[in-house]
Coordinates of C-alpha atoms (C1' of nucleotides) in Angstrom, one line a residue:
Chain A
M366 CA 90.4 -48.2 -106.3
N367 CA 88.9 -48.9 -102.9
R368 CA 85.9 -50.6 -104.5
D369 CA 85.9 -53.0 -101.5
A370 CA 85.1 -50.2 -99.1
Y371 CA 81.7 -49.7 -100.6
A372 CA 81.1 -53.4 -101.0
H373 CA 82.0 -53.9 -97.4
V374 CA 79.5 -51.3 -96.1
A375 CA 77.0 -52.8 -98.5
R376 CA 77.1 -56.0 -96.5
I377 CA 75.4 -54.2 -93.6
G378 CA 72.8 -53.0 -96.1
K379 CA 72.3 -56.4 -97.5
A380 CA 71.7 -57.8 -94.0
I381 CA 68.9 -55.3 -93.4
S382 CA 67.4 -55.5 -97.0
S383 CA 65.0 -58.3 -96.2
G384 CA 61.7 -57.9 -94.4
N385 CA 62.1 -61.2 -92.8
R386 CA 65.5 -60.3 -91.4
L387 CA 64.1 -57.1 -90.0
E388 CA 61.4 -59.0 -88.3
L389 CA 64.0 -61.2 -86.7
L390 CA 66.0 -58.2 -85.6
E391 CA 62.9 -56.7 -83.9
L392 CA 62.4 -60.0 -82.0
L393 CA 66.1 -60.0 -81.0
A394 CA 65.8 -56.5 -79.8
Q395 CA 63.4 -57.8 -77.1
A396 CA 65.6 -60.5 -75.7
E397 CA 68.0 -63.2 -76.8
Q398 CA 66.2 -66.0 -78.6
S399 CA 66.9 -69.5 -79.7
V400 CA 66.5 -70.4 -83.4
D401 CA 63.3 -72.4 -82.9
S402 CA 61.9 -69.8 -80.6
L403 CA 62.4 -67.3 -83.4
S404 CA 60.9 -69.8 -85.8
R405 CA 57.8 -70.1 -83.7
L406 CA 57.4 -66.3 -83.1
S407 CA 57.9 -65.4 -86.7
G408 CA 56.2 -68.3 -88.4
M409 CA 59.2 -69.0 -90.7
G410 CA 60.7 -72.4 -91.1
V411 CA 63.6 -73.3 -88.8
T412 CA 66.1 -73.7 -91.6
T413 CA 64.9 -70.4 -93.1
V414 CA 65.5 -68.7 -89.8
S415 CA 68.8 -70.3 -89.5
A416 CA 69.9 -69.2 -92.9
H417 CA 68.8 -65.6 -92.2
L418 CA 70.6 -65.6 -88.9
Q419 CA 73.8 -66.7 -90.7
V420 CA 73.5 -63.7 -92.9
L421 CA 73.0 -61.4 -89.9
K422 CA 75.9 -63.0 -88.2
G423 CA 78.1 -62.6 -91.2
A424 CA 77.3 -58.9 -91.3
G425 CA 78.2 -58.7 -87.6
L426 CA 74.8 -57.6 -86.5
V427 CA 74.1 -60.5 -84.1
R428 CA 76.2 -62.7 -81.8
T429 CA 75.6 -66.2 -80.5
R430 CA 75.8 -67.9 -77.2
R431 CA 75.6 -71.7 -76.8
D432 CA 73.7 -73.1 -73.9
G433 CA 73.7 -76.8 -73.9
T434 CA 71.9 -78.1 -77.0
R435 CA 70.6 -74.7 -78.1
I436 CA 72.1 -71.6 -79.5
H437 CA 70.8 -68.2 -78.4
Y438 CA 71.1 -65.2 -80.7
R439 CA 71.3 -61.6 -79.5
L440 CA 71.9 -58.3 -81.1
A441 CA 75.6 -57.3 -81.3
G442 CA 74.7 -54.1 -79.5
P443 CA 72.0 -51.4 -79.0
E444 CA 73.4 -49.6 -82.1
V445 CA 71.8 -52.3 -84.2
A446 CA 68.4 -51.4 -82.8
G447 CA 69.4 -47.8 -83.6
L448 CA 70.1 -48.6 -87.2
F449 CA 66.7 -50.3 -87.4
V450 CA 65.0 -47.2 -86.1
A451 CA 67.0 -44.9 -88.3
M452 CA 65.9 -46.9 -91.3
K453 CA 62.3 -46.9 -90.1
N454 CA 62.4 -43.1 -89.7
M455 CA 64.0 -42.7 -93.1
A456 CA 61.2 -44.8 -94.6
A457 CA 58.6 -42.7 -92.9
R458 CA 60.2 -39.4 -93.9
V459 CA 61.0 -40.3 -97.5
L460 CA 58.1 -42.5 -98.6
P461 CA 55.4 -40.9 -96.5
G462 CA 52.5 -41.9 -98.7
L463 CA 53.4 -45.5 -98.4
S464 CA 54.3 -45.4 -94.7
A465 CA 53.7 -49.0 -93.5
I466 CA 52.4 -47.8 -90.1
D467 CA 50.1 -45.2 -91.5
G468 CA 48.8 -47.9 -93.8
E469 CA 48.2 -50.0 -90.8
K470 CA 46.6 -47.3 -88.8
D471 CA 44.5 -45.4 -91.4
S472 CA 43.8 -47.3 -94.6
G473 CA 43.9 -51.0 -93.7
S474 CA 40.5 -52.4 -92.6
G475 CA 39.9 -49.3 -90.5
R476 CA 39.2 -51.2 -87.4
D477 CA 42.3 -49.9 -85.8
D478 CA 40.8 -46.4 -85.5
S479 CA 39.1 -47.8 -82.5
V480 CA 42.4 -47.8 -80.6
P481 CA 43.8 -44.4 -79.7
L482 CA 47.6 -44.2 -79.7
I483 CA 49.7 -42.6 -77.1
R484 CA 52.5 -40.7 -78.6
T485 CA 54.3 -38.9 -75.8
I486 CA 56.0 -40.4 -72.8
E487 CA 54.5 -37.6 -70.7
E488 CA 51.1 -39.2 -70.8
I489 CA 52.5 -42.2 -69.0
R490 CA 52.6 -40.6 -65.5
E491 CA 49.9 -42.0 -63.3
A492 CA 48.8 -44.5 -65.9
Y493 CA 48.9 -48.2 -65.4
M494 CA 51.7 -49.4 -67.8
L495 CA 51.0 -52.9 -69.2
D496 CA 53.5 -55.0 -71.1
V497 CA 51.7 -57.6 -73.2
R498 CA 54.7 -59.4 -74.7
P499 CA 55.6 -63.0 -73.8
A500 CA 56.9 -63.4 -70.3
H501 CA 60.4 -64.2 -71.5
E502 CA 60.7 -60.9 -73.2
Y503 CA 59.3 -59.0 -70.2
Q504 CA 61.9 -60.6 -68.0
A505 CA 64.7 -59.6 -70.3
G506 CA 63.8 -55.9 -69.9
H507 CA 60.7 -53.9 -69.5
Y508 CA 59.5 -50.4 -68.9
P509 CA 60.2 -49.4 -65.2
G510 CA 57.2 -50.3 -63.1
A511 CA 55.2 -51.9 -65.9
A512 CA 53.0 -55.0 -65.2
S513 CA 53.2 -58.1 -67.4
I514 CA 50.2 -59.9 -68.8
P515 CA 51.1 -61.6 -72.1
L516 CA 48.4 -61.1 -74.7
D517 CA 47.7 -64.9 -74.7
G518 CA 46.4 -64.9 -71.2
L519 CA 44.9 -61.4 -71.2
A520 CA 41.3 -62.5 -71.7
S521 CA 41.4 -64.7 -68.6
R522 CA 43.4 -62.4 -66.5
I523 CA 41.4 -59.3 -67.4
G524 CA 40.4 -58.9 -63.8
E525 CA 43.9 -57.9 -62.8
V526 CA 43.7 -54.8 -64.9
P527 CA 42.5 -51.7 -62.8
R528 CA 39.3 -50.1 -64.0
D529 CA 39.8 -46.8 -62.2
R530 CA 42.9 -45.6 -64.1
R531 CA 44.0 -45.0 -67.6
V532 CA 45.8 -48.1 -68.9
I533 CA 48.6 -47.8 -71.4
V534 CA 49.7 -50.9 -73.3
Y535 CA 53.0 -51.3 -75.1
C536 CA 54.7 -54.2 -76.9
R537 CA 57.8 -54.7 -79.1
G538 CA 57.7 -51.6 -81.2
E539 CA 55.9 -49.5 -83.7
F540 CA 55.4 -52.5 -86.0
C541 CA 54.2 -54.8 -83.4
L542 CA 50.4 -55.3 -83.1
L543 CA 50.2 -56.9 -79.7
A544 CA 49.5 -53.7 -77.9
R545 CA 46.8 -52.6 -80.2
D546 CA 45.1 -55.9 -80.1
A547 CA 45.3 -55.9 -76.3
A548 CA 43.9 -52.3 -76.1
R549 CA 41.0 -53.2 -78.4
L550 CA 40.2 -56.2 -76.2
M551 CA 40.2 -54.1 -73.1
R552 CA 38.2 -51.3 -74.6
G553 CA 35.6 -53.9 -75.5
Q554 CA 35.4 -54.6 -71.7
G555 CA 35.0 -50.9 -70.9
I556 CA 38.5 -50.3 -69.8
D557 CA 40.1 -47.0 -70.6
A558 CA 43.0 -48.5 -72.6
Y559 CA 45.5 -46.9 -75.0
A560 CA 48.2 -48.4 -77.1
M561 CA 51.6 -46.9 -77.1
D562 CA 53.0 -46.2 -80.5
E563 CA 56.5 -47.1 -79.6
G564 CA 57.9 -50.0 -77.7
V565 CA 61.0 -51.8 -76.5
L566 CA 62.8 -51.6 -79.8
E567 CA 62.7 -47.9 -79.9
W568 CA 63.5 -47.5 -76.2
R569 CA 66.5 -49.8 -76.6
A570 CA 67.6 -47.8 -79.7
S571 CA 67.4 -44.5 -78.0
G572 CA 68.9 -45.5 -74.7
D573 CA 66.7 -43.0 -72.9
V574 CA 64.5 -45.5 -71.1
D575 CA 66.3 -47.8 -68.7
L576 CA 64.8 -51.1 -69.2
T577 CA 64.7 -53.0 -66.0
A578 CA 65.3 -56.7 -66.2
T579 CA 64.1 -59.3 -63.7
A580 CA 66.4 -61.9 -62.1
Chain W
M294 CA 49.8 -59.4 -89.8
N295 CA 51.7 -56.2 -90.8
R296 CA 54.2 -58.1 -92.9
D297 CA 54.3 -55.2 -95.3
A298 CA 55.7 -52.9 -92.7
Y299 CA 59.0 -54.8 -92.6
A300 CA 59.1 -55.2 -96.4
H301 CA 58.5 -51.5 -96.7
V302 CA 61.5 -50.6 -94.5
A303 CA 63.5 -53.2 -96.3
R304 CA 63.2 -51.2 -99.5
I305 CA 65.5 -48.6 -97.9
G306 CA 67.8 -51.4 -97.0
K307 CA 67.8 -52.8 -100.5
A308 CA 68.6 -49.4 -101.9
I309 CA 71.8 -49.2 -99.9
S310 CA 72.7 -52.9 -100.3
S311 CA 74.8 -52.4 -103.3
G312 CA 78.4 -51.1 -103.3
N313 CA 77.8 -49.4 -106.6
R314 CA 74.8 -47.5 -105.3
L315 CA 76.7 -46.4 -102.2
E316 CA 79.3 -45.0 -104.5
L317 CA 76.7 -43.1 -106.3
L318 CA 75.3 -41.8 -103.1
E319 CA 78.7 -40.6 -102.0
L320 CA 79.0 -38.7 -105.3
L321 CA 75.6 -37.2 -104.9
A322 CA 76.5 -36.1 -101.4
Q323 CA 79.0 -33.7 -102.9
A324 CA 76.7 -32.0 -105.4
E325 CA 73.9 -32.7 -107.7
Q326 CA 75.1 -34.7 -110.8
S327 CA 73.7 -35.6 -114.2
V328 CA 73.5 -39.3 -115.1
D329 CA 76.5 -39.2 -117.5
S330 CA 78.5 -37.2 -115.1
L331 CA 78.0 -39.9 -112.5
S332 CA 78.8 -42.5 -115.2
R333 CA 82.1 -40.8 -115.9
L334 CA 83.0 -40.3 -112.2
S335 CA 82.2 -43.8 -111.2
G336 CA 83.3 -45.7 -114.3
M337 CA 80.0 -47.5 -114.6
G338 CA 78.0 -47.6 -117.9
V339 CA 75.4 -45.0 -118.4
T340 CA 72.5 -47.4 -118.5
T341 CA 73.8 -49.1 -115.4
V342 CA 73.9 -45.8 -113.5
S343 CA 70.5 -45.0 -114.8
A344 CA 69.1 -48.3 -113.5
H345 CA 70.7 -47.8 -110.1
L346 CA 69.3 -44.3 -109.9
Q347 CA 65.9 -45.6 -110.5
V348 CA 66.2 -47.9 -107.6
L349 CA 67.4 -45.1 -105.4
K350 CA 64.6 -42.9 -106.6
G351 CA 62.1 -45.7 -106.0
A352 CA 63.3 -45.9 -102.4
G353 CA 62.9 -42.2 -102.1
L354 CA 66.6 -41.5 -101.4
V355 CA 67.2 -39.2 -104.3
R356 CA 65.2 -36.6 -106.2
T357 CA 65.5 -35.3 -109.8
R358 CA 65.5 -31.9 -111.5
R359 CA 65.3 -31.5 -115.2
D360 CA 67.5 -28.9 -116.8
G361 CA 67.0 -28.9 -120.6
T362 CA 68.2 -32.1 -122.0
R363 CA 69.7 -33.4 -118.9
I364 CA 68.4 -34.6 -115.6
H365 CA 70.2 -33.8 -112.3
Y366 CA 70.0 -36.2 -109.4
R367 CA 70.5 -35.1 -105.8
L368 CA 70.1 -36.6 -102.4
A369 CA 66.5 -36.3 -101.0
G370 CA 68.1 -34.7 -97.9
P371 CA 71.0 -34.6 -95.6
E372 CA 69.5 -37.5 -93.6
V373 CA 70.5 -39.8 -96.5
A374 CA 74.1 -38.9 -96.0
G375 CA 73.5 -39.5 -92.3
L376 CA 72.2 -43.0 -93.0
F377 CA 75.3 -43.7 -95.2
V378 CA 77.6 -42.6 -92.3
A379 CA 75.6 -44.6 -89.8
M380 CA 76.1 -47.7 -91.9
K381 CA 79.7 -46.9 -92.3
N382 CA 80.2 -46.6 -88.6
M383 CA 78.2 -49.8 -87.9
A384 CA 80.5 -51.6 -90.4
A385 CA 83.6 -50.3 -88.6
R386 CA 82.3 -51.1 -85.2
V387 CA 81.0 -54.5 -86.0
L388 CA 83.4 -55.9 -88.5
P389 CA 86.6 -54.3 -87.2
G390 CA 89.0 -56.8 -88.7
L391 CA 87.6 -56.3 -92.1
S392 CA 87.2 -52.5 -91.9
A393 CA 87.6 -51.3 -95.5
I394 CA 89.4 -48.2 -94.5
D395 CA 91.8 -50.0 -92.2
G396 CA 92.4 -52.4 -95.1
E397 CA 93.2 -49.5 -97.3
K398 CA 95.4 -47.8 -94.7
D399 CA 97.3 -50.6 -93.1
S400 CA 97.3 -53.8 -95.1
G401 CA 97.0 -52.8 -98.8
S402 CA 100.2 -52.1 -100.5
G403 CA 101.4 -50.2 -97.5
R404 CA 102.3 -47.2 -99.4
D405 CA 99.6 -45.2 -97.7
D406 CA 101.6 -45.2 -94.5
S407 CA 103.4 -42.4 -96.0
V408 CA 100.4 -40.1 -95.7
P409 CA 99.6 -39.1 -92.1
L410 CA 95.9 -38.7 -91.5
I411 CA 94.4 -35.8 -89.6
R412 CA 91.6 -37.0 -87.4
T413 CA 90.4 -34.0 -85.4
I414 CA 89.0 -30.8 -86.6
E415 CA 91.0 -28.9 -84.0
E416 CA 94.2 -29.4 -86.0
I417 CA 92.7 -27.4 -88.8
R418 CA 93.2 -24.0 -87.2
E419 CA 96.0 -22.1 -88.9
A420 CA 96.5 -24.8 -91.5
Y421 CA 95.9 -24.2 -95.3
M422 CA 92.8 -26.2 -96.1
L423 CA 92.8 -27.6 -99.6
D424 CA 89.9 -29.1 -101.5
V425 CA 91.0 -31.4 -104.3
R426 CA 87.6 -32.5 -105.6
P427 CA 86.5 -31.4 -109.1
A428 CA 85.6 -27.7 -109.3
H429 CA 81.9 -28.4 -109.7
E430 CA 81.8 -30.2 -106.3
Y431 CA 83.8 -27.4 -104.6
Q432 CA 81.3 -24.9 -105.9
A433 CA 78.3 -26.7 -104.6
G434 CA 79.7 -26.6 -101.1
H435 CA 83.1 -26.7 -99.4
Y436 CA 84.8 -26.2 -96.1
P437 CA 84.8 -22.5 -95.0
G438 CA 87.9 -20.8 -96.3
A439 CA 89.3 -23.8 -98.1
A440 CA 91.1 -23.3 -101.4
S441 CA 90.3 -25.4 -104.5
I442 CA 92.8 -27.2 -106.6
P443 CA 91.3 -30.3 -108.2
L444 CA 93.6 -33.3 -108.2
D445 CA 93.8 -33.3 -112.0
G446 CA 95.6 -30.0 -112.1
L447 CA 97.5 -30.2 -108.9
A448 CA 100.8 -31.2 -110.4
S449 CA 100.9 -28.1 -112.6
R450 CA 99.5 -25.7 -110.0
I451 CA 101.7 -27.0 -107.2
G452 CA 103.2 -23.5 -106.9
E453 CA 100.0 -22.1 -105.5
V454 CA 100.4 -24.3 -102.4
P455 CA 102.1 -22.4 -99.5
R456 CA 105.4 -24.0 -98.3
D457 CA 105.5 -22.2 -94.9
R458 CA 102.4 -23.7 -93.4
R459 CA 100.9 -27.0 -92.7
V460 CA 98.6 -28.1 -95.5
I461 CA 95.5 -30.2 -94.8
V462 CA 93.8 -31.9 -97.8
Y463 CA 90.3 -33.2 -97.8
C464 CA 88.0 -34.7 -100.4
R465 CA 84.6 -36.5 -100.6
G466 CA 84.8 -38.6 -97.5
E467 CA 86.5 -41.4 -95.7
F468 CA 86.3 -43.7 -98.7
C469 CA 87.6 -41.2 -101.2
L470 CA 91.3 -41.5 -102.1
L471 CA 91.7 -38.1 -103.8
A472 CA 93.0 -36.4 -100.6
R473 CA 95.5 -39.1 -99.9
D474 CA 96.8 -39.1 -103.4
A475 CA 97.2 -35.4 -103.3
A476 CA 99.0 -35.4 -100.0
R477 CA 101.4 -38.0 -101.2
L478 CA 102.1 -35.9 -104.3
M479 CA 102.8 -32.8 -102.2
R480 CA 104.9 -34.6 -99.7
G481 CA 107.0 -35.8 -102.6
Q482 CA 107.6 -32.1 -103.2
G483 CA 108.6 -31.4 -99.7
I484 CA 105.3 -29.9 -98.6
D485 CA 104.1 -30.6 -95.1
A486 CA 100.8 -32.1 -96.3
Y487 CA 98.3 -34.2 -94.3
A488 CA 95.1 -35.9 -95.5
M489 CA 91.9 -35.4 -93.6
D490 CA 90.2 -38.7 -92.8
E491 CA 86.7 -37.3 -93.2
G492 CA 85.2 -35.2 -95.9
V493 CA 82.2 -33.5 -97.3
L494 CA 80.0 -36.6 -96.9
E495 CA 80.6 -36.8 -93.2
W496 CA 80.2 -33.0 -92.7
R497 CA 77.0 -33.0 -94.6
A498 CA 75.7 -35.9 -92.6
S499 CA 76.6 -34.3 -89.2
G500 CA 75.4 -30.8 -90.1
D501 CA 78.2 -29.4 -87.8
V502 CA 80.2 -27.8 -90.6
D503 CA 78.5 -25.2 -92.6
L504 CA 79.5 -25.9 -96.2
T505 CA 79.8 -22.7 -98.1
A506 CA 78.6 -22.7 -101.7
T507 CA 79.9 -20.3 -104.4
A508 CA 77.6 -18.4 -106.7
Chain Y
dC1160 C1' 77.7 -95.7 -76.0
dC1161 C1' 72.8 -94.6 -77.5
dA1162 C1' 68.7 -92.1 -78.3
dG1163 C1' 66.9 -87.5 -78.6
dT1164 C1' 66.9 -82.7 -79.6
dA1165 C1' 68.6 -78.3 -81.7
dT1166 C1' 71.0 -76.3 -85.2
dT1167 C1' 73.6 -76.0 -89.3
dC1168 C1' 75.1 -77.7 -93.8
dC1169 C1' 74.1 -79.1 -98.5
dA1170 C1' 71.6 -79.4 -102.7
dA1171 C1' 67.9 -77.9 -105.6
dT1172 C1' 64.4 -74.9 -107.1
dG1173 C1' 62.3 -70.6 -108.1
dA1174 C1' 62.6 -65.5 -107.7
dA1175 C1' 64.9 -61.2 -107.7
dT1176 C1' 68.9 -58.4 -109.2
dA1177 C1' 72.9 -56.5 -112.0
dT1178 C1' 74.6 -55.4 -116.3
dT1179 C1' 74.6 -54.6 -121.1
dG1180 C1' 73.2 -53.2 -125.9
dG1181 C1' 69.8 -51.5 -128.7
dA1182 C1' 65.4 -49.0 -129.3
dA1183 C1' 62.4 -45.4 -127.7
dT1184 C1' 61.6 -40.9 -125.6
dA1185 C1' 62.3 -36.0 -124.3
dC1186 C1' 64.3 -32.0 -125.0
dT1187 C1' 67.5 -28.3 -127.5
dA1188 C1' 69.3 -25.7 -131.2
dT1189 C1' 69.5 -24.7 -135.8
Chain I
dA214 C1' 60.7 -30.0 -139.0
dT215 C1' 65.5 -32.0 -138.3
dA216 C1' 69.6 -33.4 -136.3
dG217 C1' 71.8 -34.1 -132.0
dT218 C1' 72.2 -35.2 -127.1
dA219 C1' 70.7 -37.1 -122.7
dT220 C1' 68.1 -40.3 -120.5
dT221 C1' 65.1 -44.1 -119.9
dC222 C1' 62.8 -48.3 -121.3
dC223 C1' 63.1 -53.0 -122.9
dA224 C1' 64.9 -57.6 -123.5
dA225 C1' 68.4 -61.0 -122.5
dT226 C1' 72.0 -63.0 -119.7
dA227 C1' 74.5 -64.1 -115.8
dT228 C1' 74.5 -63.8 -110.9
dT229 C1' 72.8 -63.8 -106.5
dC230 C1' 69.3 -64.7 -103.1
dA231 C1' 65.3 -67.1 -100.4
dT232 C1' 63.2 -71.1 -99.2
dT233 C1' 62.7 -75.9 -98.4
dG234 C1' 63.7 -80.9 -97.3
dG235 C1' 66.9 -84.1 -96.0
dA236 C1' 71.5 -85.2 -94.2
dA237 C1' 75.2 -84.1 -91.0
dT238 C1' 76.8 -82.1 -86.6
dA239 C1' 76.9 -80.9 -81.7
dC240 C1' 75.3 -81.4 -77.5
dT241 C1' 72.4 -83.7 -73.3
dG242 C1' 70.7 -87.2 -70.4
dG243 C1' 70.2 -91.8 -69.6

DNA sequence: CCAGTATTCCAATGAATATTGGAATACTAT
DNA sequence: ATAGTATTCCAATATTCATTGGAATACTGG
C-alpha cells in the first residue's frame, strides 16, 4: 500500500509532538535565532537545543543561515506558525478542561487574576502599545507603532511609560508570560496597564497584522 | 514558567505523530467505525487499534458511542479532519521532494501514470461521479449525486457504469488508492475514467462540499 | 598556522512508545 | 444464569526518543 504516505505526514506530527520543540518554534516565530541564543532563552542545554533543531529541520519546519561562526535558525515560513496556532486552538477546543492557558489564568496561583487581558484588537486604538520582548525580537518585527521596553529594563525605565493613557502590553504569544509580568509590575505603580492575550506568534500566523521591522 | 502549556499542546502533536494513527483518523473521517472494523480495514491487530484509539481519545480527537456490544469511534469534529489536511499540506509544501503522493504518482512502479487525476471540482459537471468506498462509508456521507459501487464488487458490476460519459472516481482522500485502482480497472475496459485527487477527508475538512448521508 | 568560539556528531543512559498475547470486563441473546 | 462477542486492561518485549558530556568540525581573527 502507500503506507509511507502516512508515515511521511507523521514526520510533521513528530516534529511538533514535543513541548520543548514547540517552545523553540515559538521563539523562532519572533525572529531568527542562533543555537545558543535559543539555549539561553529556553534554558535547555546547547546540545539538546541542537538536537531538537535537527529534528525540526529534518521535518522541513525550519531553515538555517550561516553567518560567520554561528548558524541562525528561522521558520521555514509563516505557515509553520499557522500550524502551531491551529494545534493550540485544537487543544483549547478539544481538551477545554485542561486548557493550559486557562490553567495559567484561572487555577494556578491565582495571582494572574490581577492582570486583565485584552482580547480584541479594537481596544488597541488610542492606547499606548508596548512590546516587552528582547530588543532583537522587537527589531525583527513588531506591532505597528508599538514602543519597545524589554521586560529586563522595565523597572528602571518605568518613567517612559505614559500615565495618562491606557497601556496595552504584548509579547511573544498566548503562552508567553512577559506581557502579564510587565502589566502586573506597571499596575503596582498605578499605571492603567493591560496584557494582550495574543502576540507576535498569532499575528504572524494569521498574516492580518503587518509586523514592521526596523533597519 | 508555563512549561505545561507547551506540553499540553504537544499532546495533540503526539496523537498525530504516528502513521498508523493517521490512517485510523482517515478511516474515521469517512464514517464512525467499530474497533474491529478499523482493525479489518487497516490490517492492524485489534489490540493495537484499541491502544491507538485510546491515545487519540486521550488527546480528545475522537469520541465514542456504545451500541450494544460494540463501541463506535468517530472524529470529535470536522476540525480534526482539518488538522490532518493542514499537516498534509505542510508536508507537501515543506518536503516537496519526498511528497508521499508524488512518490506514489511519479516514481513508484510508474504504473499509476496510466490513471489521469482530476484536480479541480469544475471538471465534475456532467460527469458520472462514482464512489468506490465500502457501502457503509458511502451511506454515512457522499458527494451529492454520486453513485456507489464499492471496489470489491466493481468488476462484476461494471455494466452499471455508463460508457457514453466521462466517469470520475473518488474515495477516502488523497492517500487512498481505491479510486486509482478502480479507474485503472475501468480504463482497461475502455471506459473514460478519471480518479479524483481528493476525497471525503478533504471535503469534510474544508466544509465546502455538503456530504449527503443516506437514511 | 593557531587559538578561540559556535555548532554538530557520537555514544551512553534513562524514559516513553508500539505491538502482541492473554486475561478481564461489558454487554447481548438464548 | 450461560455462552458468545467486542473491547479494554495488563504485562512483556523491542523500538524509538530525549538528554547529556565529550570529541570533532567549521569558521573567525590574530
